[in-house]
DNA sequence: TCATCCAGTTAACAACTGTTCTCTCGAATT
DNA sequence: AATTCGAGAGAACAGTTGTTAACTGGATGA
């Protein structure tokens, strides 16, 4: 099934990965729009022109990094949001997932936070697309539980957005807590849990409101 | 009282403002860490070396921009959060305030969104400090209404953070809606109002929960 | 085995960067 | 009226940048 790709292509992919890794390290202390092509090749240990064998431009490399950073996260969303009876347990799982992810891939998280509103348009768009996918996935999970309770499509989208944004905010807070040790990490965990609890609480009473027919 | 400052200092401040304005324009399509000193002076129409008469570095200019973008907003916070009986009216006022601000100063808002997690440390810190001030101000307003209802300090901080982050997210959505006309702007307005409504709803039931004594 | 392919190299280019030192010349101070 | 001050100009510096073209040499496929 998996055709062992030749020495040739294997080497190429290895070098390509070296580009991504080196870029990610350099991007911990600067943003993509100031990252130089020569800077990256120098870090990899390869001639400047070799870059073009793998990427058309720095922006292109950035888009590849977005896929690496967010692409593998999609399978996690469903199980985390759904698999739990208690909503309190669901919150715990979600925060734990972010916790682990930030610990494991801090550079990726930092890159996304930085370039989400950064100066390189194609990268911004790639991130926006991935986040829209997350929102759709969360929305689909939410629909299973609340559609029967009379939730409309707009309301589901609204709540999904709220949750996704909250996840991002939490990830960014964890990131800052990484280099400020002490009980800061714990403090962020508690804050995130309480905020999610409040949002969930609000959603539980959402339908109590006067019917949204005329507003 | 107001000592009319001499021709000399007046000219200097005028040039300094020209630097800030020119930088803000350039920063609409790139991030601060890739903004060149010569690039700015060229846009202003002065010699490169003139830059040093006003700023120590580009990062220094960035910090000045942060003050310009956020400093004047503090007086707005109190009146907006407090002056209203109905919570629905408060939400309307808040969204309206952001709406107007984004329309009036899109470049400033974009700059803050971009550099909040950007590649220049001193600027990140300046933004973080300003946002912390906003959080404190919101918290102080919230305390007036809810402290009597048994809200603890941690809970107030949590809710204030939630509101401030929500304001930022809304501002960023409005910003994206600026260049995508059609009913997009309206859609964002409705989304923002409903999200704030849900959060407010959650906060109204916050104290219904089991006492947070042991958690 | 031999011709083809292609990841990576080498060399060179014009253009640009931040920073220095020296100078000018009008305002500010005495 | 004479002196000091300081915003901005000008020229020059050593480095850096992205991109081009022509190349090498080992893997690939006929």
Short mmCIF file of C-alpha atoms (C1' of nucleotides) in Angstrom, two decimals:
data_model
loop_
_atom_site.label_atom_id
_atom_site.label_comp_id
_atom_site.label_asym_id
_atom_site.label_seq_id
_atom_site.Cartn_x
_atom_site.Cartn_y
_atom_site.Cartn_z
CA UNK A 1 0.00 0.00 0.00
CA UNK A 2 2.51 2.59 1.15
CA UNK A 3 4.91 2.77 -1.73
CA UNK A 4 8.34 3.27 -0.19
CA UNK A 5 9.33 6.46 -1.90
CA UNK A 6 12.83 6.48 -3.38
CA UNK A 7 15.98 7.81 -1.77
CA UNK A 8 15.51 10.88 -3.85
CA UNK A 9 12.11 12.02 -2.66
CA UNK A 10 12.88 10.90 0.88
CA UNK A 11 15.88 13.24 1.02
CA UNK A 12 13.83 16.04 -0.42
CA UNK A 13 11.12 15.68 2.21
CA UNK A 14 13.78 15.52 4.90
CA UNK A 15 15.27 18.82 3.75
CA UNK A 16 11.82 20.34 3.47
CA UNK A 17 11.10 19.36 7.05
CA UNK A 18 14.43 20.89 8.06
CA UNK A 19 13.25 24.16 6.51
CA UNK A 20 10.01 24.07 8.47
CA UNK A 21 11.78 23.25 11.73
CA UNK A 22 14.43 25.92 11.30
CA UNK A 23 11.84 28.53 10.38
CA UNK A 24 9.76 27.69 13.42
CA UNK A 25 12.76 28.25 15.68
CA UNK A 26 13.59 31.57 14.06
CA UNK A 27 9.96 32.64 14.30
CA UNK A 28 9.96 32.40 18.06
CA UNK A 29 11.54 35.82 18.20
CA UNK A 30 10.29 37.56 15.10
CA UNK A 31 7.35 37.52 12.76
CA UNK A 32 7.05 35.93 9.36
CA UNK A 33 7.13 39.15 7.37
CA UNK A 34 10.62 39.87 8.65
CA UNK A 35 11.94 36.34 8.17
CA UNK A 36 14.56 36.27 5.45
CA UNK A 37 15.03 33.55 2.91
CA UNK A 38 18.79 33.54 3.44
CA UNK A 39 18.26 33.48 7.17
CA UNK A 40 16.39 30.21 6.90
CA UNK A 41 18.79 28.54 4.50
CA UNK A 42 21.68 29.57 6.73
CA UNK A 43 19.99 27.94 9.71
CA UNK A 44 19.38 24.76 7.74
CA UNK A 45 22.94 24.70 6.47
CA UNK A 46 22.19 24.84 2.79
CA UNK A 47 22.70 27.24 -0.11
CA UNK A 48 20.19 30.11 -0.44
CA UNK A 49 19.03 28.93 -3.83
CA UNK A 50 18.07 25.51 -2.48
CA UNK A 51 15.08 27.21 -0.90
CA UNK A 52 13.34 27.53 -4.25
CA UNK A 53 13.33 23.76 -4.72
CA UNK A 54 10.80 23.55 -1.89
CA UNK A 55 8.92 26.83 -1.60
CA UNK A 56 8.00 29.60 -3.97
CA UNK A 57 8.41 32.22 -1.26
CA UNK A 58 8.51 32.79 2.48
CA UNK A 59 4.75 33.24 2.46
CA UNK A 60 4.48 29.80 0.89
CA UNK A 61 6.55 28.31 3.67
CA UNK A 62 4.29 30.07 6.14
CA UNK A 63 1.21 28.43 4.69
CA UNK A 64 2.92 25.05 4.99
CA UNK A 65 3.61 25.82 8.64
CA UNK A 66 -0.06 26.61 9.22
CA UNK A 67 -1.02 23.19 7.91
CA UNK A 68 1.58 21.52 10.09
CA UNK A 69 0.44 23.43 13.15
CA UNK A 70 -3.32 23.10 12.83
CA UNK A 71 -3.96 20.30 10.35
CA UNK A 72 -3.32 17.47 12.76
CA UNK A 73 -5.63 18.91 15.40
CA UNK A 74 -8.92 18.29 13.67
CA UNK A 75 -9.30 14.64 14.71
CA UNK A 76 -9.03 15.76 18.35
CA UNK A 77 -11.99 18.15 18.28
CA UNK A 78 -14.89 15.74 17.99
CA UNK A 79 -13.91 13.30 20.74
CA UNK A 80 -13.06 16.13 23.13
CA UNK A 81 -16.30 18.03 22.71
CA UNK A 82 -18.61 15.03 22.63
CA UNK A 83 -17.27 12.16 24.75
CA UNK A 84 -18.48 13.13 28.21
CA UNK A 85 -21.72 13.06 30.10
CA UNK A 86 -21.06 15.80 32.62
CA UNK A 87 -20.46 19.25 31.11
CA UNK A 88 -17.97 19.88 33.87
CA UNK A 89 -15.97 16.89 32.66
CA UNK A 90 -16.13 18.20 29.10
CA UNK A 91 -14.64 21.49 30.24
CA UNK A 92 -11.88 19.69 32.07
CA UNK A 93 -11.03 17.62 29.02
CA UNK A 94 -10.95 20.65 26.74
CA UNK A 95 -8.63 22.65 28.98
CA UNK A 96 -6.44 19.60 29.46
CA UNK A 97 -6.19 19.16 25.69
CA UNK A 98 -5.01 22.73 25.23
CA UNK A 99 -2.64 22.39 28.15
CA UNK A 100 -0.99 19.34 26.62
CA UNK A 101 -0.85 20.83 23.16
CA UNK A 102 0.81 24.04 24.28
CA UNK A 103 3.34 22.08 26.32
CA UNK A 104 4.12 19.80 23.40
CA UNK A 105 4.18 22.35 20.56
CA UNK A 106 4.75 25.82 21.98
CA UNK A 107 6.43 27.13 18.85
CA UNK A 108 3.52 26.08 16.67
CA UNK A 109 1.02 27.76 18.96
CA UNK A 110 3.07 30.92 19.11
CA UNK A 111 3.32 30.96 15.33
CA UNK A 112 -0.44 30.73 14.92
CA UNK A 113 -1.13 33.40 17.52
CA UNK A 114 1.41 35.69 15.91
CA UNK A 115 0.44 35.25 12.29
CA UNK A 116 -3.30 35.09 12.75
CA UNK A 117 -3.36 38.85 12.39
CA UNK A 118 0.17 39.13 11.00
CA UNK A 119 1.48 40.92 7.96
CA UNK A 120 1.34 38.10 5.40
CA UNK A 121 -2.02 37.79 3.71
CA UNK A 122 -1.89 34.20 2.39
CA UNK A 123 -0.90 32.99 5.84
CA UNK A 124 -3.70 34.92 7.52
CA UNK A 125 -6.13 33.35 5.10
CA UNK A 126 -4.81 29.85 5.69
CA UNK A 127 -5.24 30.30 9.44
CA UNK A 128 -8.70 31.77 9.00
CA UNK A 129 -9.74 28.79 6.91
CA UNK A 130 -8.45 26.29 9.45
CA UNK A 131 -10.20 28.09 12.30
CA UNK A 132 -13.42 28.17 10.30
CA UNK A 133 -13.13 24.39 9.97
CA UNK A 134 -12.76 24.10 13.75
CA UNK A 135 -15.81 26.24 14.25
CA UNK A 136 -17.82 24.05 11.90
CA UNK A 137 -16.67 20.93 13.68
CA UNK A 138 -17.59 22.29 17.10
CA UNK A 139 -20.90 23.48 15.74
CA UNK A 140 -21.66 20.01 14.38
CA UNK A 141 -21.02 18.50 17.80
CA UNK A 142 -23.14 21.12 19.52
CA UNK A 143 -25.96 20.50 17.11
CA UNK A 144 -26.22 16.87 18.26
CA UNK A 145 -27.08 17.96 21.78
CA UNK A 146 -29.04 21.16 21.33
CA UNK A 147 -30.75 21.05 18.00
CA UNK A 148 -33.58 19.16 19.63
CA UNK A 149 -33.90 21.90 22.23
CA UNK A 150 -34.83 24.44 19.60
CA UNK A 151 -31.43 25.97 18.88
CA UNK A 152 -31.29 27.67 15.51
CA UNK A 153 -28.38 27.59 13.10
CA UNK A 154 -27.31 31.14 13.92
CA UNK A 155 -27.31 30.42 17.62
CA UNK A 156 -25.18 27.32 17.13
CA UNK A 157 -22.69 29.25 15.03
CA UNK A 158 -22.55 31.97 17.65
CA UNK A 159 -21.83 29.54 20.45
CA UNK A 160 -19.28 27.58 18.40
CA UNK A 161 -17.41 30.80 17.66
CA UNK A 162 -17.44 31.64 21.34
CA UNK A 163 -15.93 28.29 22.26
CA UNK A 164 -13.27 28.34 19.54
CA UNK A 165 -12.20 31.88 20.38
CA UNK A 166 -12.07 30.92 24.04
CA UNK A 167 -9.77 28.00 23.17
CA UNK A 168 -7.42 30.32 21.35
CA UNK A 169 -7.36 32.81 24.19
CA UNK A 170 -6.59 30.03 26.63
CA UNK A 171 -3.80 28.70 24.45
CA UNK A 172 -2.26 32.15 24.29
CA UNK A 173 -2.47 32.54 28.05
CA UNK A 174 -0.81 29.16 28.56
CA UNK A 175 1.91 30.26 26.19
CA UNK A 176 2.66 33.36 28.22
CA UNK A 177 2.60 31.23 31.37
CA UNK A 178 5.31 29.00 29.90
CA UNK A 179 8.15 31.41 30.58
CA UNK A 180 6.65 32.87 33.75
CA UNK A 181 6.73 29.82 36.00
CA UNK A 182 5.52 29.76 39.59
CA UNK A 183 1.83 29.14 40.08
CA UNK A 184 0.98 31.09 36.94
CA UNK A 185 0.20 27.97 34.92
CA UNK A 186 -2.25 26.83 37.56
CA UNK A 187 -3.83 30.25 37.73
CA UNK A 188 -4.46 30.21 33.98
CA UNK A 189 -5.95 26.72 34.21
CA UNK A 190 -8.42 27.82 36.86
CA UNK A 191 -9.29 30.99 34.94
CA UNK A 192 -9.93 29.06 31.73
CA UNK A 193 -12.11 26.50 33.49
CA UNK A 194 -14.20 29.17 35.16
CA UNK A 195 -14.66 31.12 31.94
CA UNK A 196 -15.79 28.03 30.08
CA UNK A 197 -18.10 27.24 32.98
CA UNK A 198 -19.70 30.65 32.70
CA UNK A 199 -20.19 30.35 28.95
CA UNK A 200 -21.71 26.90 29.36
CA UNK A 201 -23.95 28.31 32.07
CA UNK A 202 -25.09 31.04 29.73
CA UNK A 203 -25.81 28.58 26.97
CA UNK A 204 -27.89 26.48 29.34
CA UNK A 205 -30.20 29.43 29.94
CA UNK A 206 -30.09 30.70 26.38
CA UNK A 207 -33.49 29.34 25.53
CA UNK A 208 -35.06 30.80 28.64
CA UNK A 209 -34.97 34.21 27.00
CA UNK A 210 -37.92 35.78 25.29
CA UNK A 211 -38.30 34.09 21.93
CA UNK A 212 -35.82 35.62 19.47
CA UNK A 213 -38.61 36.01 16.95
CA UNK A 214 -38.64 39.79 17.05
CA UNK A 215 -35.16 41.09 17.71
CA UNK B 1 -1.69 77.70 32.22
CA UNK B 2 -0.97 76.11 28.83
CA UNK B 3 2.45 77.49 27.99
CA UNK B 4 2.45 78.01 24.22
CA UNK B 5 5.47 75.96 23.30
CA UNK B 6 7.93 77.63 20.95
CA UNK B 7 8.17 77.29 17.19
CA UNK B 8 10.99 74.88 17.76
CA UNK B 9 9.19 72.27 19.86
CA UNK B 10 6.03 72.70 17.85
CA UNK B 11 7.84 71.73 14.66
CA UNK B 12 9.42 68.80 16.37
CA UNK B 13 6.10 67.44 17.56
CA UNK B 14 4.69 67.94 14.11
CA UNK B 15 7.46 65.86 12.56
CA UNK B 16 7.08 63.25 15.26
CA UNK B 17 3.39 62.96 14.46
CA UNK B 18 4.27 62.63 10.79
CA UNK B 19 6.44 59.65 11.70
CA UNK B 20 3.61 58.02 13.60
CA UNK B 21 1.13 58.63 10.80
CA UNK B 22 3.44 57.36 8.09
CA UNK B 23 4.33 54.27 10.09
CA UNK B 24 0.68 53.47 10.68
CA UNK B 25 0.02 53.55 6.95
CA UNK B 26 2.97 51.32 6.17
CA UNK B 27 1.92 48.93 8.91
CA UNK B 28 -1.38 48.20 7.26
CA UNK B 29 0.36 45.74 5.01
CA UNK B 30 3.26 44.48 7.07
CA UNK B 31 4.21 43.96 10.67
CA UNK B 32 6.39 46.09 12.86
CA UNK B 33 9.35 43.73 12.94
CA UNK B 34 9.76 44.12 9.19
CA UNK B 35 9.29 47.87 9.14
CA UNK B 36 12.50 49.62 8.15
CA UNK B 37 13.78 52.86 9.56
CA UNK B 38 14.61 54.18 6.10
CA UNK B 39 11.22 53.10 4.86
CA UNK B 40 9.53 55.37 7.39
CA UNK B 41 11.77 58.37 6.83
CA UNK B 42 11.27 58.00 3.09
CA UNK B 43 7.50 58.08 3.58
CA UNK B 44 7.76 61.16 5.78
CA UNK B 45 10.12 62.88 3.38
CA UNK B 46 13.09 63.46 5.66
CA UNK B 47 16.63 62.16 5.91
CA UNK B 48 17.10 58.74 7.52
CA UNK B 49 19.13 60.21 10.33
CA UNK B 50 16.30 62.50 11.38
CA UNK B 51 14.58 59.44 12.78
CA UNK B 52 16.98 59.32 15.72
CA UNK B 53 15.93 62.78 16.88
CA UNK B 54 12.53 61.30 17.78
CA UNK B 55 12.90 57.60 18.47
CA UNK B 56 15.65 55.36 19.68
CA UNK B 57 14.52 52.52 17.44
CA UNK B 58 11.56 51.14 15.52
CA UNK B 59 10.45 49.30 18.64
CA UNK B 60 10.37 52.64 20.42
CA UNK B 61 8.14 54.09 17.73
CA UNK B 62 5.92 51.05 18.12
CA UNK B 63 5.45 51.70 21.81
CA UNK B 64 4.50 55.29 21.02
CA UNK B 65 1.91 53.97 18.58
CA UNK B 66 0.45 51.73 21.26
CA UNK B 67 -0.08 54.73 23.51
CA UNK B 68 -1.67 56.67 20.70
CA UNK B 69 -3.97 53.78 19.81
CA UNK B 70 -5.13 52.74 23.26
CA UNK B 71 -4.29 55.57 25.61
CA UNK B 72 -7.20 57.76 24.65
CA UNK B 73 -9.72 54.97 25.07
CA UNK B 74 -9.61 54.69 28.84
CA UNK B 75 -12.01 57.54 29.57
CA UNK B 76 -14.61 55.75 27.41
CA UNK B 77 -14.68 52.53 29.40
CA UNK B 78 -16.37 53.65 32.60
CA UNK B 79 -19.30 55.54 31.08
CA UNK B 80 -19.98 52.76 28.58
CA UNK B 81 -20.01 49.93 31.09
CA UNK B 82 -21.90 51.75 33.82
CA UNK B 83 -24.31 54.31 32.39
CA UNK B 84 -27.32 52.15 31.61
CA UNK B 85 -30.10 50.50 33.56
CA UNK B 86 -30.98 47.71 31.19
CA UNK B 87 -28.16 45.22 30.51
CA UNK B 88 -29.42 44.96 26.96
CA UNK B 89 -28.82 48.66 26.55
CA UNK B 90 -25.33 48.29 27.98
CA UNK B 91 -24.54 45.65 25.38
CA UNK B 92 -25.86 47.86 22.63
CA UNK B 93 -23.71 50.77 23.80
CA UNK B 94 -20.59 48.65 24.03
CA UNK B 95 -20.93 47.21 20.54
CA UNK B 96 -21.75 50.63 19.19
CA UNK B 97 -18.60 52.03 20.80
CA UNK B 98 -16.43 49.42 19.13
CA UNK B 99 -18.25 49.90 15.86
CA UNK B 100 -17.52 53.63 15.87
CA UNK B 101 -13.94 53.19 16.98
CA UNK B 102 -13.11 50.69 14.26
CA UNK B 103 -14.71 52.90 11.64
CA UNK B 104 -12.81 55.94 12.86
CA UNK B 105 -9.39 54.37 13.48
CA UNK B 106 -9.09 51.15 11.50
CA UNK B 107 -5.32 51.39 11.18
CA UNK B 108 -4.86 51.75 14.92
CA UNK B 109 -7.06 48.75 15.61
CA UNK B 110 -5.25 46.66 13.01
CA UNK B 111 -1.92 47.65 14.52
CA UNK B 112 -2.98 46.51 17.99
CA UNK B 113 -4.42 43.24 16.75
CA UNK B 114 -1.27 42.55 14.75
CA UNK B 115 1.32 43.46 17.33
CA UNK B 116 -0.43 42.06 20.38
CA UNK B 117 1.31 38.77 19.69
CA UNK B 118 3.83 40.20 17.23
CA UNK B 119 7.57 39.84 17.06
CA UNK B 120 8.62 42.94 19.03
CA UNK B 121 8.79 42.36 22.76
CA UNK B 122 8.56 45.93 24.11
CA UNK B 123 5.48 46.55 21.98
CA UNK B 124 3.84 43.33 23.15
CA UNK B 125 4.45 44.40 26.72
CA UNK B 126 3.06 47.87 26.16
CA UNK B 127 -0.12 46.40 24.70
CA UNK B 128 -0.37 43.87 27.51
CA UNK B 129 -0.11 46.65 30.07
CA UNK B 130 -2.79 48.74 28.41
CA UNK B 131 -5.15 45.78 28.17
CA UNK B 132 -4.51 44.97 31.82
CA UNK B 133 -5.59 48.52 32.63
CA UNK B 134 -8.80 48.03 30.67
CA UNK B 135 -9.46 44.82 32.54
CA UNK B 136 -8.99 46.59 35.86
CA UNK B 137 -11.31 49.39 34.81
CA UNK B 138 -14.03 46.99 33.72
CA UNK B 139 -13.56 45.00 36.88
CA UNK B 140 -13.98 48.13 39.00
CA UNK B 141 -17.26 48.90 37.25
CA UNK B 142 -18.48 45.35 37.64
CA UNK B 143 -17.61 45.42 41.32
CA UNK B 144 -20.06 48.26 41.90
CA UNK B 145 -22.98 46.12 40.76
CA UNK B 146 -22.06 42.63 41.86
CA UNK B 147 -19.83 42.87 44.88
CA UNK B 148 -22.94 43.09 47.04
CA UNK B 149 -24.24 39.90 45.43
CA UNK B 150 -21.34 37.91 46.83
CA UNK B 151 -18.96 38.01 43.87
CA UNK B 152 -15.38 37.36 44.90
CA UNK B 153 -12.33 39.11 43.52
CA UNK B 154 -11.32 36.16 41.36
CA UNK B 155 -14.76 35.92 39.85
CA UNK B 156 -14.79 39.61 38.99
CA UNK B 157 -11.37 39.34 37.35
CA UNK B 158 -12.53 36.34 35.38
CA UNK B 159 -15.60 38.11 34.07
CA UNK B 160 -13.71 41.31 33.28
CA UNK B 161 -11.19 39.32 31.25
CA UNK B 162 -14.03 37.67 29.39
CA UNK B 163 -15.57 41.02 28.49
CA UNK B 164 -12.30 42.65 27.44
CA UNK B 165 -11.29 39.69 25.28
CA UNK B 166 -14.73 39.71 23.73
CA UNK B 167 -14.33 43.40 22.87
CA UNK B 168 -11.05 42.66 21.13
CA UNK B 169 -12.49 39.78 19.17
CA UNK B 170 -15.38 41.95 18.08
CA UNK B 171 -13.06 44.74 17.01
CA UNK B 172 -11.06 42.28 14.92
CA UNK B 173 -14.22 40.94 13.30
CA UNK B 174 -15.37 44.46 12.45
CA UNK B 175 -11.97 45.10 10.95
CA UNK B 176 -12.27 42.13 8.62
CA UNK B 177 -15.77 43.23 7.75
CA UNK B 178 -14.42 46.61 6.65
CA UNK B 179 -13.11 45.38 3.30
CA UNK B 180 -15.79 42.75 2.80
CA UNK B 181 -18.86 44.95 2.39
CA UNK B 182 -22.32 43.58 1.84
CA UNK B 183 -24.29 42.70 4.95
CA UNK B 184 -21.16 41.39 6.62
CA UNK B 185 -20.91 44.36 8.97
CA UNK B 186 -24.46 43.82 10.14
CA UNK B 187 -23.83 40.12 10.59
CA UNK B 188 -20.87 40.83 12.85
CA UNK B 189 -22.91 43.31 14.86
CA UNK B 190 -25.62 40.76 15.51
CA UNK B 191 -23.07 38.07 16.35
CA UNK B 192 -21.29 40.33 18.83
CA UNK B 193 -24.52 41.36 20.53
CA UNK B 194 -25.67 37.77 20.92
CA UNK B 195 -22.33 36.65 22.29
CA UNK B 196 -22.31 39.43 24.87
CA UNK B 197 -25.88 38.55 25.71
CA UNK B 198 -24.91 34.95 26.37
CA UNK B 199 -22.00 35.94 28.58
CA UNK B 200 -24.20 38.34 30.53
CA UNK B 201 -26.75 35.59 30.86
CA UNK B 202 -24.12 33.28 32.26
CA UNK B 203 -22.94 35.89 34.72
CA UNK B 204 -26.48 36.38 35.93
CA UNK B 205 -26.68 32.72 36.93
CA UNK B 206 -23.12 32.50 38.15
CA UNK B 207 -24.08 32.65 41.77
CA UNK B 208 -26.75 29.98 41.36
CA UNK B 209 -24.01 27.39 41.21
CA UNK B 210 -22.98 25.26 44.15
CA UNK B 211 -20.91 27.47 46.44
CA UNK B 212 -17.36 27.70 45.05
CA UNK B 213 -16.02 26.94 48.52
CA UNK B 214 -14.57 23.59 47.62
CA UNK B 215 -13.42 23.63 44.00
"C1'" DT C 1 24.69 0.71 -19.43
"C1'" DC C 2 23.52 5.07 -20.80
"C1'" DA C 3 20.76 9.16 -21.09
"C1'" DT C 4 17.74 11.89 -18.22
"C1'" DC C 5 16.39 14.18 -14.24
"C1'" DC C 6 16.69 17.28 -10.38
"C1'" DA C 7 18.20 18.59 -5.34
"C1'" DG C 8 21.63 21.35 -4.11
"C1'" DT C 9 25.97 24.46 -5.26
"C1'" DT C 10 28.58 28.41 -6.74
"C1'" DA C 11 29.08 33.11 -8.24
"C1'" DA C 12 27.48 37.37 -9.18
"C1'" DC C 13 23.94 41.36 -9.42
"C1'" DA C 14 21.75 45.58 -7.94
"C1'" DA C 15 19.22 47.18 -4.21
"C1'" DC C 16 18.58 47.85 0.24
"C1'" DT C 17 19.48 48.05 5.38
"C1'" DG C 18 20.96 50.56 10.27
"C1'" DT C 19 24.41 53.54 12.08
"C1'" DT C 20 28.47 56.77 12.27
"C1'" DC C 21 30.31 61.35 11.80
"C1'" DT C 22 30.30 66.00 10.14
"C1'" DC C 23 27.85 69.91 8.76
"C1'" DT C 24 24.11 73.62 8.30
"C1'" DC C 25 21.26 77.20 9.75
"C1'" DG C 26 17.28 79.00 12.07
"C1'" DA C 27 15.34 79.32 16.77
"C1'" DA C 28 16.30 80.05 21.68
"C1'" DT C 29 18.82 82.03 25.34
"C1'" DT C 30 21.66 85.46 27.50
"C1'" DA D 1 23.75 91.54 19.41
"C1'" DA D 2 26.32 87.59 20.36
"C1'" DT D 3 26.22 82.85 21.73
"C1'" DT D 4 24.38 78.39 22.29
"C1'" DC D 5 21.35 74.78 20.94
"C1'" DG D 6 19.36 71.20 18.27
"C1'" DA D 7 16.31 69.42 14.22
"C1'" DG D 8 17.43 67.90 10.09
"C1'" DA D 9 20.72 67.11 5.84
"C1'" DG D 10 24.43 64.77 3.54
"C1'" DA D 11 27.79 61.36 2.62
"C1'" DA D 12 29.82 57.26 3.48
"C1'" DC D 13 30.40 52.47 5.87
"C1'" DA D 14 30.03 47.47 5.97
"C1'" DG D 15 26.35 44.02 5.75
"C1'" DT D 16 22.50 42.16 4.23
"C1'" DT D 17 18.77 41.01 1.12
"C1'" DG D 18 16.06 38.27 -3.04
"C1'" DT D 19 16.82 36.49 -7.56
"C1'" DT D 20 19.27 35.17 -11.90
"C1'" DA D 21 22.10 31.91 -14.33
"C1'" DA D 22 25.04 28.16 -15.17
"C1'" DC D 23 27.04 24.20 -12.83
"C1'" DT D 24 27.72 19.33 -10.51
"C1'" DG D 25 26.89 14.67 -9.38
"C1'" DG D 26 24.21 11.03 -7.63
"C1'" DA D 27 19.65 8.73 -8.04
"C1'" DT D 28 16.26 7.21 -11.62
"C1'" DG D 29 14.21 4.82 -15.48
"C1'" DA D 30 14.76 3.05 -20.43
#
